Amino acid sequence: MLAYRISQYVHGLDAAVAATVNEAVALVPAFADRLAAADINGVREVADLDPLPVLGKDELIQAQQAAPPFGGAVAPNARLRKVFASPGPLFEPQLAGTDPWHWAEALRAAGFGAHDVVLNCFGYHLSPAGAMFEEGALALGATVIPAGVGNQELQIQTAVRVGASAYTGLPSYLKALLEKAVAAGEPLAIRRALVTAEPLPDSLRDWLASYVDTVHQAYGTAETGLLGYETAPNSGLALPDGVLVQICDPATGAPVVDDSVGQVVVTLLRPEQPLVRFGTGDLSAWRLGADSSLRLAGVLGRIGEAVKVRGMFLHPRQAAQALAAEPGIAAYRFVIDRVEHRDTLRCELVPAPDADADLADRVREKIRSRLRLAADVVCVPALDDGPVLDDRRTW
């Protein structure tokens, strides 16, 4: 049954993928070159793209550095509304049109609608996440409070006075807001929440459910938008319209047609932005929902060295670039852990012999400004031979 559902899903997108790819060849010269390099002369179905190597995030960053800002991956005449910069830096365009990232589909499944005032606690500063969820909520006719991240007291006051009924953001951040609101004697009236960008273990889901009637989880990336969403708690992730989602063997790139774990690989149905066979770096697997529909099992891990901290990716290369200009560091390590359902980040430094007393303060500011993450910085006498990013979280 699973193999049949996978085949049915893929073949159902053959015509749309072929039309997208063949139109993109005429619009985006760099994309035509990529197909030619893989000896692909025409596309009639999804399987015709299988010889194309998976495009990873690192390769996309390299292409953008060679041909800024988008590596030639966007049609020269494409109408852009905004340009974002994720850590890397990786530049992401917002194309013209309503809800270009398709998040309205996930919001609707969680009960969001025109009756809602949505407290949107995803970041707005250069990050696409805030805009993604705002566009999705506006497409449903909802009102949006662009809360972003930080200043929880003001967020709570605004949510109470404006009458916020729904929430989008990290699940851990929702827990922090609810706790602070109760402690301040201003309980929130949020009844619906769509959360993403970090795991939602059952213990945290149960805690949130004691305050919020509906808590659904979704999955997407800054480059692709929505890739899967719950229709009920622990239902598996339903697949959205407007995108081809595949599970592929991390070593060969071949599509997986059973329940084996593989990399999530995405093809957007956007001729003016032909992001084709893009490897998200996330691991998942196919499963069947209660209604026998094809679902993703959720994010089961990552390939490569990057880790996600408070919804933001941190890569060893980024850490090295952020600290490269600081001569007072002999060695360093980032330790990621989780306390009370919230990520913690600590940078352990071994000072060089000539380091001054302000080293920790300067490093803390560099991490904040260049990696966009707040971290505790501590000086230690020595470090072992462990990884630069030491992820100690368990779920």
CSV table of N, CA and C in Angstrom, one decimal, residues 176-233:
chain,number,residue,atom,x,y,z
A,176,ALA,N,6.8,29.6,27.0
A,176,ALA,CA,7.4,30.7,27.8
A,176,ALA,C,6.4,31.9,27.9
A,177,LEU,N,5.7,32.2,26.8
A,177,LEU,CA,4.7,33.3,26.9
A,177,LEU,C,3.5,32.9,27.8
A,178,LEU,N,3.0,31.7,27.7
A,178,LEU,CA,1.9,31.3,28.5
A,178,LEU,C,2.3,31.3,30.0
A,179,GLU,N,3.5,30.8,30.3
A,179,GLU,CA,3.9,30.9,31.7
A,179,GLU,C,4.1,32.3,32.2
A,180,LYS,N,4.6,33.2,31.4
A,180,LYS,CA,4.8,34.6,31.9
A,180,LYS,C,3.5,35.3,32.0
A,181,ALA,N,2.6,35.0,31.1
A,181,ALA,CA,1.3,35.6,31.1
A,181,ALA,C,0.5,35.2,32.4
A,182,VAL,N,0.5,33.9,32.7
A,182,VAL,CA,-0.1,33.5,33.9
A,182,VAL,C,0.5,34.1,35.2
A,183,ALA,N,1.8,34.2,35.2
A,183,ALA,CA,2.5,34.8,36.4
A,183,ALA,C,2.2,36.3,36.5
A,184,ALA,N,1.9,36.9,35.3
A,184,ALA,CA,1.6,38.4,35.4
A,184,ALA,C,0.1,38.6,35.6
A,185,GLY,N,-0.7,37.6,35.7
A,185,GLY,CA,-2.1,37.7,35.9
A,185,GLY,C,-2.8,38.2,34.7
A,186,GLU,N,-2.2,38.0,33.5
A,186,GLU,CA,-2.9,38.3,32.2
A,186,GLU,C,-2.9,37.1,31.3
A,187,PRO,N,-3.7,36.1,31.6
A,187,PRO,CA,-3.7,34.9,30.8
A,187,PRO,C,-4.1,35.2,29.4
A,188,LEU,N,-3.5,34.5,28.5
A,188,LEU,CA,-3.8,34.7,27.0
A,188,LEU,C,-5.0,33.9,26.6
A,189,ALA,N,-5.7,34.4,25.6
A,189,ALA,CA,-6.9,33.7,25.1
A,189,ALA,C,-6.6,33.0,23.8
A,190,ILE,N,-5.4,32.5,23.7
A,190,ILE,CA,-5.1,31.8,22.4
A,190,ILE,C,-5.7,30.4,22.4
A,191,ARG,N,-6.4,30.1,21.3
A,191,ARG,CA,-7.1,28.8,21.2
A,191,ARG,C,-6.6,27.9,20.1
A,192,ARG,N,-5.8,28.5,19.2
A,192,ARG,CA,-5.2,27.7,18.1
A,192,ARG,C,-3.7,28.1,18.0
A,193,ALA,N,-2.9,27.1,17.7
A,193,ALA,CA,-1.5,27.3,17.5
A,193,ALA,C,-0.9,26.4,16.4
A,194,LEU,N,-0.1,27.0,15.5
A,194,LEU,CA,0.7,26.2,14.6
A,194,LEU,C,2.1,26.5,14.9
A,195,VAL,N,2.8,25.4,15.2
A,195,VAL,CA,4.2,25.5,15.7
A,195,VAL,C,5.1,24.7,14.7
A,196,THR,N,6.4,25.2,14.6
A,196,THR,CA,7.4,24.6,13.8
A,196,THR,C,8.8,25.0,14.2
A,197,ALA,N,9.8,24.5,13.4
A,197,ALA,CA,11.2,24.9,13.5
A,197,ALA,C,11.9,24.3,14.7
A,198,GLU,N,11.2,23.5,15.5
A,198,GLU,CA,11.9,22.7,16.5
A,198,GLU,C,11.0,21.5,16.9
A,199,PRO,N,11.5,20.4,17.5
A,199,PRO,CA,10.6,19.3,17.8
A,199,PRO,C,9.5,19.7,18.8
A,200,LEU,N,8.5,18.9,18.7
A,200,LEU,CA,7.3,19.0,19.6
A,200,LEU,C,7.1,17.7,20.3
A,201,PRO,N,7.9,17.4,21.4
A,201,PRO,CA,7.7,16.1,22.1
A,201,PRO,C,6.4,16.0,22.7
A,202,ASP,N,5.9,14.8,23.0
A,202,ASP,CA,4.6,14.6,23.6
A,202,ASP,C,4.5,15.4,24.9
A,203,SER,N,5.5,15.4,25.7
A,203,SER,CA,5.4,16.1,27.0
A,203,SER,C,5.1,17.6,26.8
A,204,LEU,N,5.8,18.2,25.8
A,204,LEU,CA,5.5,19.6,25.6
A,204,LEU,C,4.2,19.8,25.0
A,205,ARG,N,3.8,18.9,24.0
A,205,ARG,CA,2.4,19.1,23.4
A,205,ARG,C,1.4,19.0,24.5
A,206,ASP,N,1.5,18.0,25.4
A,206,ASP,CA,0.5,17.9,26.5
A,206,ASP,C,0.4,19.1,27.4
A,207,TRP,N,1.6,19.7,27.7
A,207,TRP,CA,1.6,20.9,28.5
A,207,TRP,C,0.9,22.0,27.8
A,208,LEU,N,1.2,22.2,26.5
A,208,LEU,CA,0.5,23.3,25.7
A,208,LEU,C,-1.0,23.1,25.6
A,209,ALA,N,-1.3,21.8,25.5
A,209,ALA,CA,-2.8,21.5,25.3
A,209,ALA,C,-3.6,21.8,26.5
A,210,SER,N,-3.0,22.0,27.7
A,210,SER,CA,-3.7,22.3,28.9
A,210,SER,C,-4.1,23.8,28.9
A,211,TYR,N,-3.5,24.6,27.9
A,211,TYR,CA,-3.9,26.0,27.8
A,211,TYR,C,-4.5,26.3,26.4
A,212,VAL,N,-4.1,25.6,25.4
A,212,VAL,CA,-4.5,25.9,24.0
A,212,VAL,C,-5.3,24.7,23.4
A,213,ASP,N,-6.5,25.0,22.9
A,213,ASP,CA,-7.3,23.9,22.4
A,213,ASP,C,-6.7,23.1,21.3
A,214,THR,N,-6.1,23.7,20.3
A,214,THR,CA,-5.6,23.0,19.1
A,214,THR,C,-4.1,23.4,19.0
A,215,VAL,N,-3.2,22.4,19.0
A,215,VAL,CA,-1.8,22.7,18.8
A,215,VAL,C,-1.4,21.7,17.6
A,216,HIS,N,-1.1,22.2,16.5
A,216,HIS,CA,-0.6,21.4,15.4
A,216,HIS,C,0.8,21.8,15.0
A,217,GLN,N,1.5,20.8,14.6
A,217,GLN,CA,2.9,20.9,14.1
A,217,GLN,C,3.0,20.9,12.6
A,218,ALA,N,3.9,21.7,12.1
A,218,ALA,CA,4.1,21.7,10.6
A,218,ALA,C,5.6,21.7,10.4
A,219,TYR,N,6.0,21.6,9.1
A,219,TYR,CA,7.4,21.5,8.7
A,219,TYR,C,7.6,22.2,7.4
A,220,GLY,N,8.7,23.0,7.4
A,220,GLY,CA,9.1,23.7,6.1
A,220,GLY,C,10.5,24.2,6.3
A,221,THR,N,10.9,24.9,5.2
A,221,THR,CA,12.3,25.5,5.3
A,221,THR,C,12.2,26.9,4.7
A,222,ALA,N,13.2,27.7,5.0
A,222,ALA,CA,13.3,29.0,4.5
A,222,ALA,C,13.3,29.1,3.0
A,223,GLU,N,13.9,28.1,2.4
A,223,GLU,CA,14.1,28.1,0.9
A,223,GLU,C,12.8,27.6,0.2
A,224,THR,N,12.0,26.7,0.8
A,224,THR,CA,10.9,26.1,0.1
A,224,THR,C,9.6,26.5,0.6
A,225,GLY,N,9.4,26.9,1.9
A,225,GLY,CA,8.1,27.1,2.5
A,225,GLY,C,7.6,25.8,3.0
A,226,LEU,N,6.3,25.7,3.1
A,226,LEU,CA,5.6,24.6,3.7
A,226,LEU,C,5.9,23.3,3.0
A,227,LEU,N,6.2,22.2,3.8
A,227,LEU,CA,6.5,20.9,3.2
A,227,LEU,C,5.6,19.8,3.8
A,228,GLY,N,5.0,20.1,5.0
A,228,GLY,CA,4.1,19.1,5.6
A,228,GLY,C,3.5,19.7,6.8
A,229,TYR,N,2.3,19.2,7.1
A,229,TYR,CA,1.5,19.7,8.3
A,229,TYR,C,0.6,18.7,8.8
A,230,GLU,N,0.4,18.8,10.1
A,230,GLU,CA,-0.6,17.9,10.8
A,230,GLU,C,-2.0,18.3,10.5
A,231,THR,N,-2.9,17.3,10.4
A,231,THR,CA,-4.3,17.5,10.4
A,231,THR,C,-5.0,17.2,11.7
A,232,ALA,N,-4.2,16.6,12.6
A,232,ALA,CA,-4.6,16.2,13.9
A,232,ALA,C,-3.3,15.9,14.7
A,233,PRO,N,-3.3,16.0,16.0
A,233,PRO,CA,-2.1,15.7,16.8
A,233,PRO,C,-1.5,14.3,16.4
